């Protein structure tokens, strides 16, 4: 068996068959999320709710990142190793993974949706995280993540600042997870529903989870078994 060719010390050149597999899987992911996101926007607008609020959810932003990076992987499956791409893809992977974990552990019991809203919710909080993780483990090529790529944490930090400032001064009125409208997208960030110590603790837990999951992806990316001593 011949040794794999490498673009650099991290990224082997993929075979045509593997590139085709990557294109199909991530193309389906991108199309599926695009359709679901458009349908969610149509439903939100038809109910007279705010599209700005929709895109202010960490969940939706994470799914948008998954959509965009899946489309890029479909169009160009051979990873470039560029810094901008590593940061974008790591943000998508970590964001959607943490979305699935936090929703399952802390938010699912407070959601009582029906009809199409329930279907879209399942896609964003269950199916998208699951398929992203499965795709990463089984199909996605090595991306060459490095420790410096943990700088992706700047995105959730900026999201938190935006969310807290917007909630404090602009009265956005979210209706997703709380029994009554809230100025914050998630109950654990709302000062009217949780004391300051609990809010700070929740933020610390979520950011610790983001960091741990990010480190997990960086480390595991280096050790993906299908790049060791095999053709790409």
Short mmCIF file of C-alpha atoms in Angstrom, two decimals:
data_model
loop_
_atom_site.label_atom_id
_atom_site.label_comp_id
_atom_site.label_asym_id
_atom_site.label_seq_id
_atom_site.Cartn_x
_atom_site.Cartn_y
_atom_site.Cartn_z
CA UNK A 1 0.00 0.00 0.00
CA UNK A 2 1.47 3.34 -1.01
CA UNK A 3 1.91 6.13 1.50
CA UNK A 4 -0.51 9.05 1.38
CA UNK A 5 0.54 12.31 -0.24
CA UNK A 6 0.48 15.39 1.99
CA UNK A 7 -0.26 19.03 1.40
CA UNK A 8 1.77 19.77 4.56
CA UNK A 9 2.64 17.92 7.77
CA UNK A 10 -1.03 17.70 8.78
CA UNK A 11 -3.30 17.33 5.77
CA UNK A 12 -3.07 14.32 3.43
CA UNK A 13 -4.46 14.67 -0.08
CA UNK A 14 -7.79 12.84 -0.27
CA UNK A 15 -8.65 10.24 -2.87
CA UNK A 16 -11.41 10.92 -5.37
CA UNK A 17 -13.73 8.45 -3.63
CA UNK A 18 -13.32 10.12 -0.25
CA UNK A 19 -13.84 13.56 -1.75
CA UNK A 20 -17.08 12.31 -3.32
CA UNK A 21 -18.24 10.97 0.07
CA UNK A 22 -17.47 14.30 1.76
CA UNK A 23 -19.27 16.25 -0.97
CA UNK A 24 -22.43 14.15 -0.73
CA UNK A 25 -22.69 14.06 3.06
CA UNK A 26 -22.02 17.72 3.66
CA UNK A 27 -24.04 18.77 0.62
CA UNK A 28 -27.07 17.02 2.10
CA UNK A 29 -26.36 18.69 5.45
CA UNK A 30 -26.16 22.14 3.85
CA UNK A 31 -29.33 21.71 1.80
CA UNK A 32 -31.29 20.26 4.71
CA UNK A 33 -30.32 23.08 7.06
CA UNK A 34 -30.99 25.72 4.40
CA UNK A 35 -34.51 24.42 3.83
CA UNK A 36 -35.20 24.18 7.57
CA UNK A 37 -33.82 27.64 8.29
CA UNK A 38 -35.87 29.24 5.51
CA UNK A 39 -38.98 27.41 6.71
CA UNK A 40 -38.33 28.58 10.27
CA UNK A 41 -37.99 32.18 9.08
CA UNK A 42 -41.25 31.95 7.14
CA UNK A 43 -43.03 30.52 10.18
CA UNK A 44 -41.56 33.20 12.46
CA UNK A 45 -42.60 36.02 10.13
CA UNK A 46 -46.10 34.57 9.66
CA UNK A 47 -46.58 34.58 13.43
CA UNK A 48 -45.48 38.21 13.69
CA UNK A 49 -42.36 37.36 15.70
CA UNK A 50 -38.94 38.96 15.34
CA UNK A 51 -36.45 37.55 12.83
CA UNK A 52 -33.74 39.50 14.64
CA UNK A 53 -34.57 37.47 17.74
CA UNK A 54 -34.45 34.24 15.73
CA UNK A 55 -30.89 34.94 14.62
CA UNK A 56 -29.93 36.07 18.13
CA UNK A 57 -30.26 32.54 19.49
CA UNK A 58 -26.93 30.77 19.96
CA UNK A 59 -28.66 27.69 18.55
CA UNK A 60 -29.50 29.38 15.26
CA UNK A 61 -26.06 30.96 14.92
CA UNK A 62 -24.47 27.55 15.50
CA UNK A 63 -26.69 25.98 12.86
CA UNK A 64 -25.85 28.77 10.40
CA UNK A 65 -22.15 28.06 10.98
CA UNK A 66 -22.76 24.36 10.36
CA UNK A 67 -24.69 25.21 7.19
CA UNK A 68 -21.95 27.50 5.85
CA UNK A 69 -19.05 25.19 6.66
CA UNK A 70 -20.95 22.17 5.31
CA UNK A 71 -21.49 24.02 2.04
CA UNK A 72 -17.78 24.87 1.89
CA UNK A 73 -16.85 21.23 2.54
CA UNK A 74 -19.23 20.15 -0.22
CA UNK A 75 -17.75 22.58 -2.75
CA UNK A 76 -14.13 22.06 -1.68
CA UNK A 77 -13.69 18.85 0.33
CA UNK A 78 -9.88 19.02 0.42
CA UNK A 79 -9.11 21.11 3.55
CA UNK A 80 -6.79 24.05 3.04
CA UNK A 81 -5.57 24.38 6.61
CA UNK A 82 -6.09 28.16 6.43
CA UNK A 83 -6.56 29.92 9.75
CA UNK A 84 -9.90 31.49 8.81
CA UNK A 85 -11.27 28.08 7.84
CA UNK A 86 -10.03 26.33 10.98
CA UNK A 87 -11.62 29.00 13.17
CA UNK A 88 -14.89 28.88 11.23
CA UNK A 89 -15.14 25.08 11.25
CA UNK A 90 -14.11 24.74 14.90
CA UNK A 91 -16.73 27.35 15.83
CA UNK A 92 -19.36 25.32 13.99
CA UNK A 93 -18.33 22.00 15.53
CA UNK A 94 -18.10 23.26 19.10
CA UNK A 95 -21.12 25.54 18.88
CA UNK A 96 -23.48 22.86 17.60
CA UNK A 97 -22.14 20.22 19.99
CA UNK A 98 -22.62 22.46 23.02
CA UNK A 99 -26.04 23.46 21.67
CA UNK A 100 -27.10 19.82 21.70
CA UNK A 101 -25.69 19.17 25.17
CA UNK A 102 -27.13 22.28 26.85
CA UNK A 103 -30.52 21.81 25.21
CA UNK A 104 -30.78 18.16 26.27
CA UNK A 105 -29.64 18.78 29.84
CA UNK A 106 -31.18 22.14 30.70
CA UNK A 107 -33.69 23.48 28.16
CA UNK A 108 -35.68 20.64 26.60
CA UNK A 109 -38.06 20.27 29.54
CA UNK A 110 -39.17 23.89 29.19
CA UNK A 111 -40.07 23.59 25.49
CA UNK A 112 -43.65 22.72 24.53
CA UNK A 113 -43.85 23.25 20.78
CA UNK A 114 -46.29 21.67 18.35
CA UNK A 115 -46.64 21.30 14.60
CA UNK A 116 -43.94 22.57 12.28
CA UNK A 117 -42.27 24.55 15.06
CA UNK A 118 -41.62 21.27 16.88
CA UNK A 119 -40.14 19.72 13.72
CA UNK A 120 -37.76 22.62 13.14
CA UNK A 121 -36.80 22.58 16.82
CA UNK A 122 -35.88 18.89 16.57
CA UNK A 123 -33.71 19.58 13.54
CA UNK A 124 -31.83 22.47 15.15
CA UNK A 125 -31.35 20.90 18.59
CA UNK A 126 -31.12 17.16 17.92
CA UNK A 127 -30.60 16.15 14.29
CA UNK A 128 -28.06 18.83 13.36
CA UNK A 129 -25.81 18.22 16.41
CA UNK A 130 -26.02 14.45 15.96
CA UNK A 131 -25.22 14.45 12.24
CA UNK A 132 -22.43 16.98 12.71
CA UNK A 133 -20.70 14.83 15.31
CA UNK A 134 -21.23 11.64 13.30
CA UNK A 135 -19.95 13.36 10.16
CA UNK A 136 -16.88 14.63 12.01
CA UNK A 137 -16.01 11.20 13.35
CA UNK A 138 -16.77 9.11 10.27
CA UNK A 139 -16.50 11.31 7.17
CA UNK A 140 -14.91 14.71 7.70
CA UNK A 141 -11.24 15.01 6.69
CA UNK A 142 -8.63 16.14 9.15
CA UNK A 143 -8.70 19.93 9.41
CA UNK A 144 -5.31 20.49 11.04
CA UNK A 145 -6.74 22.21 14.13
CA UNK A 146 -4.16 23.78 16.45
CA UNK A 147 -4.24 25.11 19.98
CA UNK A 148 -4.33 28.68 18.73
CA UNK A 149 -7.69 27.89 17.10
CA UNK A 150 -9.28 27.97 20.55
CA UNK A 151 -9.47 31.69 19.76
CA UNK A 152 -12.86 30.73 18.32
CA UNK A 153 -14.12 31.41 21.86
CA UNK A 154 -14.18 35.06 20.84
CA UNK A 155 -17.45 34.36 19.02
CA UNK A 156 -19.46 33.09 22.04
CA UNK A 157 -17.91 35.86 24.15
CA UNK A 158 -19.13 38.49 21.69
CA UNK A 159 -22.52 36.75 21.49
CA UNK A 160 -22.82 36.94 25.29
CA UNK A 161 -21.99 40.66 25.38
CA UNK A 162 -24.46 41.34 22.56
CA UNK A 163 -27.17 39.29 24.28
CA UNK A 164 -26.81 40.91 27.70
CA UNK A 165 -26.62 44.47 26.32
CA UNK A 166 -29.56 43.91 23.99
CA UNK A 167 -31.64 42.40 26.76
CA UNK A 168 -30.84 45.19 29.21
CA UNK A 169 -31.49 48.13 26.89
CA UNK A 170 -33.58 47.15 23.85
CA UNK A 171 -36.53 45.04 25.07
CA UNK A 172 -36.32 42.29 22.38
CA UNK A 173 -39.06 40.06 23.93
CA UNK A 174 -38.08 36.46 23.23
CA UNK A 175 -40.84 33.83 23.43
CA UNK A 176 -38.93 30.59 22.93
CA UNK A 177 -38.06 28.97 26.27
CA UNK A 178 -39.81 30.94 29.02
CA UNK A 179 -43.52 30.67 29.92
CA UNK A 180 -43.75 34.44 29.42
CA UNK A 181 -41.82 36.79 27.10
CA UNK A 182 -38.26 37.53 28.18
CA UNK A 183 -35.61 39.99 27.05
CA UNK A 184 -33.09 37.15 27.02
CA UNK A 185 -33.06 34.10 24.73
CA UNK A 186 -32.41 31.61 27.54
CA UNK A 187 -33.83 31.57 31.08
CA UNK A 188 -30.44 31.09 32.75
CA UNK A 189 -29.36 34.51 31.41
CA UNK A 190 -32.48 36.42 32.52
CA UNK A 191 -31.98 38.52 35.72
CA UNK A 192 -35.74 38.44 36.31
CA UNK A 193 -35.71 34.64 36.47
CA UNK A 194 -32.33 33.85 38.04
CA UNK A 195 -30.18 35.57 40.67
CA UNK A 196 -26.84 37.10 39.60
CA UNK A 197 -24.79 34.31 41.17
CA UNK A 198 -26.75 31.69 39.24
CA UNK A 199 -26.35 33.61 35.98
CA UNK A 200 -22.60 33.93 36.49
CA UNK A 201 -22.37 30.25 37.39
CA UNK A 202 -24.34 29.23 34.31
CA UNK A 203 -22.13 31.34 32.07
CA UNK A 204 -19.00 29.84 33.65
CA UNK A 205 -20.30 26.30 33.12
CA UNK A 206 -21.21 26.91 29.48
CA UNK A 207 -17.86 28.53 28.69
CA UNK A 208 -16.02 25.72 30.45
CA UNK A 209 -17.99 23.29 28.30
CA UNK A 210 -17.13 25.25 25.16
CA UNK A 211 -13.44 25.12 26.09
CA UNK A 212 -13.44 21.41 26.93
CA UNK A 213 -15.32 20.48 23.75
CA UNK A 214 -13.00 22.72 21.72
CA UNK A 215 -9.93 21.03 23.16
CA UNK A 216 -11.54 17.68 22.44
CA UNK A 217 -11.96 18.52 18.78
CA UNK A 218 -8.43 19.91 18.46
CA UNK A 219 -6.88 16.80 20.01
CA UNK A 220 -9.09 14.25 18.26
CA UNK A 221 -8.58 15.89 14.87
CA UNK A 222 -4.88 15.00 15.09
CA UNK A 223 -5.65 11.36 15.83
CA UNK A 224 -8.31 10.47 13.30
CA UNK A 225 -7.57 6.81 12.43
CA UNK A 226 -8.48 6.95 8.75
CA UNK A 227 -5.55 9.25 8.04
CA UNK A 228 -2.92 6.96 9.56
CA UNK A 229 -0.98 4.92 7.04
CA UNK A 230 -3.87 4.90 4.57
CA UNK A 231 -4.73 6.63 1.37
CA UNK A 232 -6.88 9.78 1.80
#
